[in-house]
PDB file of C-alpha atoms in Angstrom:
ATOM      1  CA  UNK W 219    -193.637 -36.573  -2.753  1.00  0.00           C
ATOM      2  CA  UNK W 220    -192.655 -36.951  -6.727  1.00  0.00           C
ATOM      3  CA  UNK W 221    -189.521 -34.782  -7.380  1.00  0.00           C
ATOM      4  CA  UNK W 222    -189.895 -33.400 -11.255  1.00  0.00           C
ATOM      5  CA  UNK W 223    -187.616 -36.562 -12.286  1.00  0.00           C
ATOM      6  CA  UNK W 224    -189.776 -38.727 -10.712  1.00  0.00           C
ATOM      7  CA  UNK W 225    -192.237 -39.542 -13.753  1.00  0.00           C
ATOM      8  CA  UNK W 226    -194.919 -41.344 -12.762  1.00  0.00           C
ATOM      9  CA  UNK W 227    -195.349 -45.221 -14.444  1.00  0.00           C
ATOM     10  CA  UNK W 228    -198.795 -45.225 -17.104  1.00  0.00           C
ATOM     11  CA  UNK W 229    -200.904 -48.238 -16.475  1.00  0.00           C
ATOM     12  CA  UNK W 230    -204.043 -47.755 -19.201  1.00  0.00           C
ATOM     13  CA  UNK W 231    -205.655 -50.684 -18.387  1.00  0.00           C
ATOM     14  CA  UNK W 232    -208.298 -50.895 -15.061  1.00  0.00           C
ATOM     15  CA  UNK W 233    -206.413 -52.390 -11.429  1.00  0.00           C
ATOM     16  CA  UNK W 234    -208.187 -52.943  -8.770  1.00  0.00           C
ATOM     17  CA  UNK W 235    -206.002 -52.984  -5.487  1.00  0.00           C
ATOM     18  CA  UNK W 236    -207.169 -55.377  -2.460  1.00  0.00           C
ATOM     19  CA  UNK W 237    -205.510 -54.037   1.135  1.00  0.00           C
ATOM     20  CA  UNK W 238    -204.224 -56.183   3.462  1.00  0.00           C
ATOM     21  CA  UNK W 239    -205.057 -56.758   7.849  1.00  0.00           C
ATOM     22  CA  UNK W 240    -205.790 -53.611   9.642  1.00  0.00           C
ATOM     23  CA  UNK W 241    -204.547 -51.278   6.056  1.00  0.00           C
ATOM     24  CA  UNK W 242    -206.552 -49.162   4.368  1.00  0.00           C
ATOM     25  CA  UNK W 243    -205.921 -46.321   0.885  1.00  0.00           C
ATOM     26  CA  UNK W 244    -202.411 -45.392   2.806  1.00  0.00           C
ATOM     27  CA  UNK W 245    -200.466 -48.867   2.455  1.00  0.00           C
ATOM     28  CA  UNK W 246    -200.800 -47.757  -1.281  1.00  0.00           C
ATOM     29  CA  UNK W 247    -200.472 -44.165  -1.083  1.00  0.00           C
ATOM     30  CA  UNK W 248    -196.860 -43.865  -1.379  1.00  0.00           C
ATOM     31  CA  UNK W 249    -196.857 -46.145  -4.338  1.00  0.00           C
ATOM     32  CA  UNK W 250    -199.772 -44.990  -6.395  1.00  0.00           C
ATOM     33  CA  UNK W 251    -197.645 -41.403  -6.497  1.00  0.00           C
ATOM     34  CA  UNK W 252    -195.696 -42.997  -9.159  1.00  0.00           C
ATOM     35  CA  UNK W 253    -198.053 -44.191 -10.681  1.00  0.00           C
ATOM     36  CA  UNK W 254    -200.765 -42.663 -13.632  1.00  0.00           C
ATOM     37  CA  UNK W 255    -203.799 -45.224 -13.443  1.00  0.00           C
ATOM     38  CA  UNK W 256    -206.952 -43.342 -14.477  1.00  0.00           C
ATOM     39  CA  UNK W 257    -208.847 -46.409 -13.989  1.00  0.00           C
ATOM     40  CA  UNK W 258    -208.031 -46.731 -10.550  1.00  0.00           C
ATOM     41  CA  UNK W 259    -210.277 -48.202  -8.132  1.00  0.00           C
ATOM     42  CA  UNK W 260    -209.351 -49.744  -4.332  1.00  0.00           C
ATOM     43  CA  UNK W 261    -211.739 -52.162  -2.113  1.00  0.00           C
ATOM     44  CA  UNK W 262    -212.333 -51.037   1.038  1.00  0.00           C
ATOM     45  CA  UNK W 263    -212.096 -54.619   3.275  1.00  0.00           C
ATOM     46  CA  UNK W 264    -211.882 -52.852   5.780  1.00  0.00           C
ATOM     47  CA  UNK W 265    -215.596 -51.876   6.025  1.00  0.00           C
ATOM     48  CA  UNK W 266    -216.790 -55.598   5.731  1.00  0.00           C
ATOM     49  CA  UNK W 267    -217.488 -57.469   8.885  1.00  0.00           C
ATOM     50  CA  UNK W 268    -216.888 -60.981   7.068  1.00  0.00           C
ATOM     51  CA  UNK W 269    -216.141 -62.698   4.156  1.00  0.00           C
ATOM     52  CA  UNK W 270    -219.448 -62.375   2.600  1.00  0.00           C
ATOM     53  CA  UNK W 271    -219.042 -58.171   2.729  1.00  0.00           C
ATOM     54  CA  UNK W 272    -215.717 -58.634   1.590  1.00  0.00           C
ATOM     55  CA  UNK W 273    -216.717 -60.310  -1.810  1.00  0.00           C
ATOM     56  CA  UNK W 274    -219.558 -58.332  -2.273  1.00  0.00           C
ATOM     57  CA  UNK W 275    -217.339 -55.491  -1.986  1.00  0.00           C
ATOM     58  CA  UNK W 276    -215.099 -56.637  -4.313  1.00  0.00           C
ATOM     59  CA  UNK W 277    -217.376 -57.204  -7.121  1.00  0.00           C
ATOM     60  CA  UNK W 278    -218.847 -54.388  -6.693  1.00  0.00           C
ATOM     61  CA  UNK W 279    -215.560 -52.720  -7.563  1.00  0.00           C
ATOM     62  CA  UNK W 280    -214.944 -55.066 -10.349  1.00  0.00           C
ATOM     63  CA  UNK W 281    -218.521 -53.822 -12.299  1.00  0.00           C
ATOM     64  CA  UNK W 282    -217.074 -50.265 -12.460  1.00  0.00           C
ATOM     65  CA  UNK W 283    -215.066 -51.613 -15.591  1.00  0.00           C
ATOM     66  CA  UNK W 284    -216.508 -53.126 -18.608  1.00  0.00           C
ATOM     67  CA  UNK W 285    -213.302 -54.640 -19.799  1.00  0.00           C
ATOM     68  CA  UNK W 286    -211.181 -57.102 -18.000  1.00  0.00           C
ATOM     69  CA  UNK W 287    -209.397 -55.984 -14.934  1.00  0.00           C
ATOM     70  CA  UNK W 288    -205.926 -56.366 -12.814  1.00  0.00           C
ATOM     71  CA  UNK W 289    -206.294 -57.201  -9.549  1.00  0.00           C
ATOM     72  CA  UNK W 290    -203.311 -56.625  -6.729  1.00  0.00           C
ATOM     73  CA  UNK W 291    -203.937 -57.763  -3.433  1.00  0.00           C
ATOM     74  CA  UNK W 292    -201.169 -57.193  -0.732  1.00  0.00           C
ATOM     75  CA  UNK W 293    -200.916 -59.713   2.009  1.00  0.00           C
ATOM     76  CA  UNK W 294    -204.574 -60.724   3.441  1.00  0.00           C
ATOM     77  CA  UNK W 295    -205.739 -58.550   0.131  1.00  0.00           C
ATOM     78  CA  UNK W 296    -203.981 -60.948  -2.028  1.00  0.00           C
ATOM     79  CA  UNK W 297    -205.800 -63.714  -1.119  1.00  0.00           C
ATOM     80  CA  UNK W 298    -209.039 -62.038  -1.303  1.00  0.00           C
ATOM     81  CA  UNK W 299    -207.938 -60.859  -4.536  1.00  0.00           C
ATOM     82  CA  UNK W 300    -207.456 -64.423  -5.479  1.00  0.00           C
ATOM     83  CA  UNK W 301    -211.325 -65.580  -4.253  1.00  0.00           C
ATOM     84  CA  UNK W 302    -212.744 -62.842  -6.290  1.00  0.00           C
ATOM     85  CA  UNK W 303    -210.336 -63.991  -9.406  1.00  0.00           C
ATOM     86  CA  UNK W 304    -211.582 -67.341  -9.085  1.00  0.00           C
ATOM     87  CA  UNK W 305    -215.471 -66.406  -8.738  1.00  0.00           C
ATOM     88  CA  UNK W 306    -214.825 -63.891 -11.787  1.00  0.00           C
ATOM     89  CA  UNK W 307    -212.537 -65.533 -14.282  1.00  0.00           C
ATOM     90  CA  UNK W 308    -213.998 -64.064 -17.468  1.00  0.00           C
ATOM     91  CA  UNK W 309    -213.687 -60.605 -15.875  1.00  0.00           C
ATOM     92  CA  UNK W 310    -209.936 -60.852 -14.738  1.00  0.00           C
ATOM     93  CA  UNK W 311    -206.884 -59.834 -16.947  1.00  0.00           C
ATOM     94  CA  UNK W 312    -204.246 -61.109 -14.531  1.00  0.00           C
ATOM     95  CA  UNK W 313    -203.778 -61.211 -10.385  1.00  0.00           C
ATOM     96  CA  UNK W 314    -201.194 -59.917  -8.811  1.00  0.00           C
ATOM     97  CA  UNK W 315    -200.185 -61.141  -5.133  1.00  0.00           C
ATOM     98  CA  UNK W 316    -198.148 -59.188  -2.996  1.00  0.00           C
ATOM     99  CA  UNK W 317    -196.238 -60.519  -0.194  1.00  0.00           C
ATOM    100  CA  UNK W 318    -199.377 -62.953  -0.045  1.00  0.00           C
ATOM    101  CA  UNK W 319    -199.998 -66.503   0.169  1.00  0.00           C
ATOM    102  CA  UNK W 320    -203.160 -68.351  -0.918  1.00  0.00           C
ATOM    103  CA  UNK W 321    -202.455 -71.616   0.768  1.00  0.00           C
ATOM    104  CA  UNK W 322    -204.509 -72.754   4.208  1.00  0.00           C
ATOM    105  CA  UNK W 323    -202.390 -71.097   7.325  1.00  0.00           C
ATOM    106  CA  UNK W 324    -199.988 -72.996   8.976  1.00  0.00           C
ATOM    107  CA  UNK W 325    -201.056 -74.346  12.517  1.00  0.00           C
ATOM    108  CA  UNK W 326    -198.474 -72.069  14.475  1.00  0.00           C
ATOM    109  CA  UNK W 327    -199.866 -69.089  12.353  1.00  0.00           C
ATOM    110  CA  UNK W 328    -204.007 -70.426  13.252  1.00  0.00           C
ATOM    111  CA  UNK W 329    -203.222 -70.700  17.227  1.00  0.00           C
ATOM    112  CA  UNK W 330    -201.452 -67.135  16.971  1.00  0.00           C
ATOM    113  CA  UNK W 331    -204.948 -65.474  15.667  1.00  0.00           C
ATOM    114  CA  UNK W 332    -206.908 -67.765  17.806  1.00  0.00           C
ATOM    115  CA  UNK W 333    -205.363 -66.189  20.654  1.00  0.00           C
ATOM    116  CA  UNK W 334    -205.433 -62.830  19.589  1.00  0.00           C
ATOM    117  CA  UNK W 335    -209.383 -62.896  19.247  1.00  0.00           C
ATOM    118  CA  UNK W 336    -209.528 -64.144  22.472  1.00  0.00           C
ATOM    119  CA  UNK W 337    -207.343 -61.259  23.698  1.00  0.00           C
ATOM    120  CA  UNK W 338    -209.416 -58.801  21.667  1.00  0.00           C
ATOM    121  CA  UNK W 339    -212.660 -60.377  22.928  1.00  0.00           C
ATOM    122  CA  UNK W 340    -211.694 -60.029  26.095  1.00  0.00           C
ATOM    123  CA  UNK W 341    -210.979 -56.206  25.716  1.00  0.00           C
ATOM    124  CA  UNK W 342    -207.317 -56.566  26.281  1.00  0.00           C
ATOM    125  CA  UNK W 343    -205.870 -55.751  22.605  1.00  0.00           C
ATOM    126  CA  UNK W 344    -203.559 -52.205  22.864  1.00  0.00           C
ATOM    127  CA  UNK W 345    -202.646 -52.278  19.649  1.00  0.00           C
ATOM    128  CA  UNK W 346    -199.753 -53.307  17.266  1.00  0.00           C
ATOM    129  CA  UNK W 347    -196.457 -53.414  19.588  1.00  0.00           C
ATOM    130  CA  UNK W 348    -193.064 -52.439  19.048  1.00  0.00           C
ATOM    131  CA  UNK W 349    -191.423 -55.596  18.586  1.00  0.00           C
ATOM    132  CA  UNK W 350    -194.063 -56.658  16.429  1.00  0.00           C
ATOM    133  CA  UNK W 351    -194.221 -53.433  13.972  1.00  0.00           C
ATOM    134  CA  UNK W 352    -190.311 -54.055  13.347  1.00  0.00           C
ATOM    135  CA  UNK W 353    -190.691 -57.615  11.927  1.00  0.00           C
ATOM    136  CA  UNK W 354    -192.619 -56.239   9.870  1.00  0.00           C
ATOM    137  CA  UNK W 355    -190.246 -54.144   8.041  1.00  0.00           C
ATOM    138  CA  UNK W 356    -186.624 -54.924   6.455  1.00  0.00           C
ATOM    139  CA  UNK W 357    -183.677 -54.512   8.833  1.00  0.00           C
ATOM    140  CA  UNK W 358    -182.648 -51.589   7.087  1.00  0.00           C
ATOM    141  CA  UNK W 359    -186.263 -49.894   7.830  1.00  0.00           C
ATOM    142  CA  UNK W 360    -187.042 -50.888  11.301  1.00  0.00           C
ATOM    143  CA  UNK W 361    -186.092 -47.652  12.323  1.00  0.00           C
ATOM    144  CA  UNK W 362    -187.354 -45.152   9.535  1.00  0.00           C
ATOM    145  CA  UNK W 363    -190.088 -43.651  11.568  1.00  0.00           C
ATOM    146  CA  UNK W 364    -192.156 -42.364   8.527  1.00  0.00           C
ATOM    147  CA  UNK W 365    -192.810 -45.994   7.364  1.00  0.00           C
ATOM    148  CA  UNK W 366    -193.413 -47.456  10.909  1.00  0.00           C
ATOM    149  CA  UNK W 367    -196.404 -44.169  11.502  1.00  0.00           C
ATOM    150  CA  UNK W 368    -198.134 -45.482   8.783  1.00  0.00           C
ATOM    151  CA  UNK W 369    -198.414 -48.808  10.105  1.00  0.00           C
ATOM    152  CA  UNK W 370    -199.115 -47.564  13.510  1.00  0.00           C
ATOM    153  CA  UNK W 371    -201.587 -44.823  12.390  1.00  0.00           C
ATOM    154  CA  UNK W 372    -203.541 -47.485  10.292  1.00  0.00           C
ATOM    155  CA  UNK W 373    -203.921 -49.857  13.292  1.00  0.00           C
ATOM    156  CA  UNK W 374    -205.027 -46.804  16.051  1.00  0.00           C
ATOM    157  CA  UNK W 375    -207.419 -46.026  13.296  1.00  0.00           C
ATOM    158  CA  UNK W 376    -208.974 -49.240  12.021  1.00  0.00           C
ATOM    159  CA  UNK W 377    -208.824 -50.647  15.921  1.00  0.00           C
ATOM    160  CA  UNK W 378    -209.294 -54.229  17.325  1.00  0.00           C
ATOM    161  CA  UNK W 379    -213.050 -54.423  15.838  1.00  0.00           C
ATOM    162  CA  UNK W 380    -211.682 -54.417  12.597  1.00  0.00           C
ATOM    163  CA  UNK W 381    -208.937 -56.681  13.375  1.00  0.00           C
ATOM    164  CA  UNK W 382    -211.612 -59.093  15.140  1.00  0.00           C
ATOM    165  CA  UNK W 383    -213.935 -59.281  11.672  1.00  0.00           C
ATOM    166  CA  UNK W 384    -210.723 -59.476   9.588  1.00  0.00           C
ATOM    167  CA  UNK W 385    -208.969 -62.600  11.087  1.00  0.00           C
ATOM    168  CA  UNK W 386    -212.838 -64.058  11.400  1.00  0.00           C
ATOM    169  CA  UNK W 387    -213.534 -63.685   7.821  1.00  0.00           C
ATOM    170  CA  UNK W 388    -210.587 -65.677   6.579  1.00  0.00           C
ATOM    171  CA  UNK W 389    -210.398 -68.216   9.308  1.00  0.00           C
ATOM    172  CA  UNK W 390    -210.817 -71.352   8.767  1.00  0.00           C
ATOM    173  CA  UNK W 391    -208.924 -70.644   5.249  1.00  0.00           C
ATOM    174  CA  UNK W 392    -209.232 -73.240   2.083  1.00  0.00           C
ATOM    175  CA  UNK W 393    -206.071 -73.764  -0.267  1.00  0.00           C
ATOM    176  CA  UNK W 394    -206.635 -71.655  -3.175  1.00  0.00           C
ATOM    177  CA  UNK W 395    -203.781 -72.547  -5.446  1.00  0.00           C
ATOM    178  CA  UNK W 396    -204.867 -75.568  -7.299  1.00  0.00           C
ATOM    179  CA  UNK W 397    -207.848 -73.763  -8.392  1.00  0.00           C
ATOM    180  CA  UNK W 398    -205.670 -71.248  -9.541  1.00  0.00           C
ATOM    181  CA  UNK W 399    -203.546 -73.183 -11.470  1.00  0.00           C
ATOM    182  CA  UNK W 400    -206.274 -73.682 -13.529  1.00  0.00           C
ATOM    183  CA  UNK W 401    -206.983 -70.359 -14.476  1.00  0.00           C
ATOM    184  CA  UNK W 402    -206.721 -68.766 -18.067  1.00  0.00           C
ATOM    185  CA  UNK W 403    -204.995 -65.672 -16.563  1.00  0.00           C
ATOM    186  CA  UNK W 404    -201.223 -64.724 -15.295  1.00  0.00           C
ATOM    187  CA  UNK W 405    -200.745 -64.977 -11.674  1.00  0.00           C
ATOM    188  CA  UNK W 406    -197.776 -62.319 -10.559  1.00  0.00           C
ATOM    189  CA  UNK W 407    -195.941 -63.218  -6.874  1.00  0.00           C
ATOM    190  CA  UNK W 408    -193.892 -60.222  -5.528  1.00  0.00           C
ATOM    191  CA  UNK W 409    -192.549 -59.889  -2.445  1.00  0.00           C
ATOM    192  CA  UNK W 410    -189.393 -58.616  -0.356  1.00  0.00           C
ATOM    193  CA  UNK W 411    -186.763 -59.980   0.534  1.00  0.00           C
ATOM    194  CA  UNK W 412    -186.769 -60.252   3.692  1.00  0.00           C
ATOM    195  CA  UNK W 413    -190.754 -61.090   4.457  1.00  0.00           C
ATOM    196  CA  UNK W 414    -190.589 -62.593   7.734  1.00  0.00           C
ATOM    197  CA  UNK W 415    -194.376 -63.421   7.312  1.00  0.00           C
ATOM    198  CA  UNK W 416    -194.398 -64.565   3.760  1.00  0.00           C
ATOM    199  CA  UNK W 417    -191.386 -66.239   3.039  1.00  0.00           C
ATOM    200  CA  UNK W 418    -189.256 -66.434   0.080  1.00  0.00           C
ATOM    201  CA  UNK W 419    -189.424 -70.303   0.383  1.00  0.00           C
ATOM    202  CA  UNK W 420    -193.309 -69.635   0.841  1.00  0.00           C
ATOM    203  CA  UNK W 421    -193.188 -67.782  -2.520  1.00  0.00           C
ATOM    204  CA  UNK W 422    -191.355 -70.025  -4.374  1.00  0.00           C
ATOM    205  CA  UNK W 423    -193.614 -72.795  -3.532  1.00  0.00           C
ATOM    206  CA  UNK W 424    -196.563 -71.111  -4.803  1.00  0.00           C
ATOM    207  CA  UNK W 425    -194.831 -70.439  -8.346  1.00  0.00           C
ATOM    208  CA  UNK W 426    -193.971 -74.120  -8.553  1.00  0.00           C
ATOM    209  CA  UNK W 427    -197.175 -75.095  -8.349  1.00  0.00           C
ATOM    210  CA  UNK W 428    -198.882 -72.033 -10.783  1.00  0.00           C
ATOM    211  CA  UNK W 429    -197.674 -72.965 -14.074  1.00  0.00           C
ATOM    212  CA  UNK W 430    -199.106 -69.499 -15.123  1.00  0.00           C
ATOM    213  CA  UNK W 431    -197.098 -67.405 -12.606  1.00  0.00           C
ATOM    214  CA  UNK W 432    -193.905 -65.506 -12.463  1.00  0.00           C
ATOM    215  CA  UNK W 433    -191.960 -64.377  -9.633  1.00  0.00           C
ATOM    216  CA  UNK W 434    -190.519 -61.485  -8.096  1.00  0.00           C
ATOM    217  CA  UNK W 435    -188.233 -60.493  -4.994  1.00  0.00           C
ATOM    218  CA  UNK W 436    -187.208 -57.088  -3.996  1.00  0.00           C
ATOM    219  CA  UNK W 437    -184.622 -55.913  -2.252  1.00  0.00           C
ATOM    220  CA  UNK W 438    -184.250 -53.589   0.817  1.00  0.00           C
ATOM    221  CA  UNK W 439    -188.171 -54.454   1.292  1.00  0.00           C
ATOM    222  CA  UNK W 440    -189.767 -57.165   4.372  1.00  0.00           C
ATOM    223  CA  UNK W 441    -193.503 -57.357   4.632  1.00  0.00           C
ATOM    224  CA  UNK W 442    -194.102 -53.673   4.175  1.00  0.00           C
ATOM    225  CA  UNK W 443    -193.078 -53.986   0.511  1.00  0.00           C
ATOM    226  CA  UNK W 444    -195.827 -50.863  -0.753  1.00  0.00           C
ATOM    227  CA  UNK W 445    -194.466 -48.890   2.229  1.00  0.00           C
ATOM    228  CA  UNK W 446    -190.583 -49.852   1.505  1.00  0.00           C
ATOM    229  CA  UNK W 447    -189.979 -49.753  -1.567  1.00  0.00           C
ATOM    230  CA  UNK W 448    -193.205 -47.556  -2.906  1.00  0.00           C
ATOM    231  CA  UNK W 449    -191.384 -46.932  -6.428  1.00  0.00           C
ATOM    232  CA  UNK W 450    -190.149 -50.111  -7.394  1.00  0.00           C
ATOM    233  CA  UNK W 451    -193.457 -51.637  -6.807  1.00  0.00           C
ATOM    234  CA  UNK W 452    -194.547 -49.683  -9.068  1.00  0.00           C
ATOM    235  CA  UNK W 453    -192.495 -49.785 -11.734  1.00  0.00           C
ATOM    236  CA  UNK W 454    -192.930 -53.473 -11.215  1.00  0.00           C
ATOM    237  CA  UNK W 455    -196.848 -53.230 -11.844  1.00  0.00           C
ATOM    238  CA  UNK W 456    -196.381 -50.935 -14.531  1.00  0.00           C
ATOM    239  CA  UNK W 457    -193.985 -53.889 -16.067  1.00  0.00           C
ATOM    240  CA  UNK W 458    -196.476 -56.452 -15.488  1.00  0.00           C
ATOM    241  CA  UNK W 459    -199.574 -54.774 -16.467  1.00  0.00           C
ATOM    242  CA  UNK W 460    -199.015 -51.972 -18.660  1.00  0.00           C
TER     243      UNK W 460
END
């Protein structure tokens, strides 16, 4: 909850925010409570049962706004963000990646969701476990209850079908950053410091080869950077897009 010193950051201009694998509105609820964005709109992937659903979704979001728009994507969001900033260039004021990387997955990472759509298929998924919720999350969070819920709550709720058409949609995956080194607008990378998924090195990659991106690291904050560290990620997109 806001305290009364907790002003909330004005963004004027329209953001559209992209969520990431099994998330939904609450990966950004904590954050958008400091924040004042009346043109404020969120795509809801998680409704799409492939990639086709998720770009129609998306630009369907993107025709609410007659001017140009922000889009933040966290994690698989980002780089859904990023397809819909490349198939809508004249419509996008900048892109914003969070904790997200837009390159093809690394083999490790493709066997790893291979076999957990054959454990799905084969009606064995139980959900996100312990271990696996923690690496998530800096060391200094992997035992703040509150934030680890959410993540839990999210994946009870959105369930292995969802998971299933997520990893689908995005699998086999094409490299997206030379086309986006092309593009008129500014790319934004954020992510925390301790992202055991997305790496710093990961990161820093990416804004070596976007001459039209910047680059951000936050402390206390792994993967779970909205969840983490809620108010500095927003006073970071109020920086960047305000």
């Amino acid at each position: 909850m806001l305290t009364t010193n907790d002003t909330p950051y004005q963004i004027d201009q329209p953001v559209v925010f992209f969520p990431g694998t099994l998330c939904d509105e609450r990966i950004f609820n904590s954050c958008w409570q400091h924040l004042d964005i009346p043109m404020r709109a969120f795509v809801p992937l998680q409704w799409a049962e492939d990639l086709a659903q998720m770009k129609m979704l998306s630009a369907d979001r993107l025709a609410y706004f007659e001017q140009p728009v922000h889009l933040v994507g966290y994690s698989m969001g980002g780089y859904i963000a990023a397809l819909t900033a490349l198939e809508n260039q004249s419509r996008v004021a900048s892109l914003t990646l969070i904790a997200s990387a837009c390159d093809e997955l690394p083999e490790k990472e493709i066997q790893q969701r291979q076999q957990l759509l054959k454990i799905i298929k084969n009606k064995q998924y139980r959900g996100i476990t312990e271990k696996r919720l923690k690496c998530f999350f800096h060391d200094c969070h992997q035992q703040h209850s509150e934030y680890l819920n959410i993540v839990k709550q999210m994946d009870q709720d959105l369930g292995a079908a969802v998971l299933a058409a997520q990893i689908s949609a995005v699998q086999p995956r094409k490299n997206l950053l030379p086309d986006l080194a092309k593009c008129p607008f500014p790319v934004h990378l954020v992510s925390g410091e301790q992202d055991d998924l997305v790496s710093e090195s990961t990161m820093l990659d990416m804004h070596k080869l976007l001459p039209n991106s910047d680059m951000t690291l936050i402390k206390n904050a792994g993967h779970m950077l909205p969840i983490e560290q809620s108010r500095a990620l927003a006073e970071y997109l109020a920086s960047k897009i305000a």
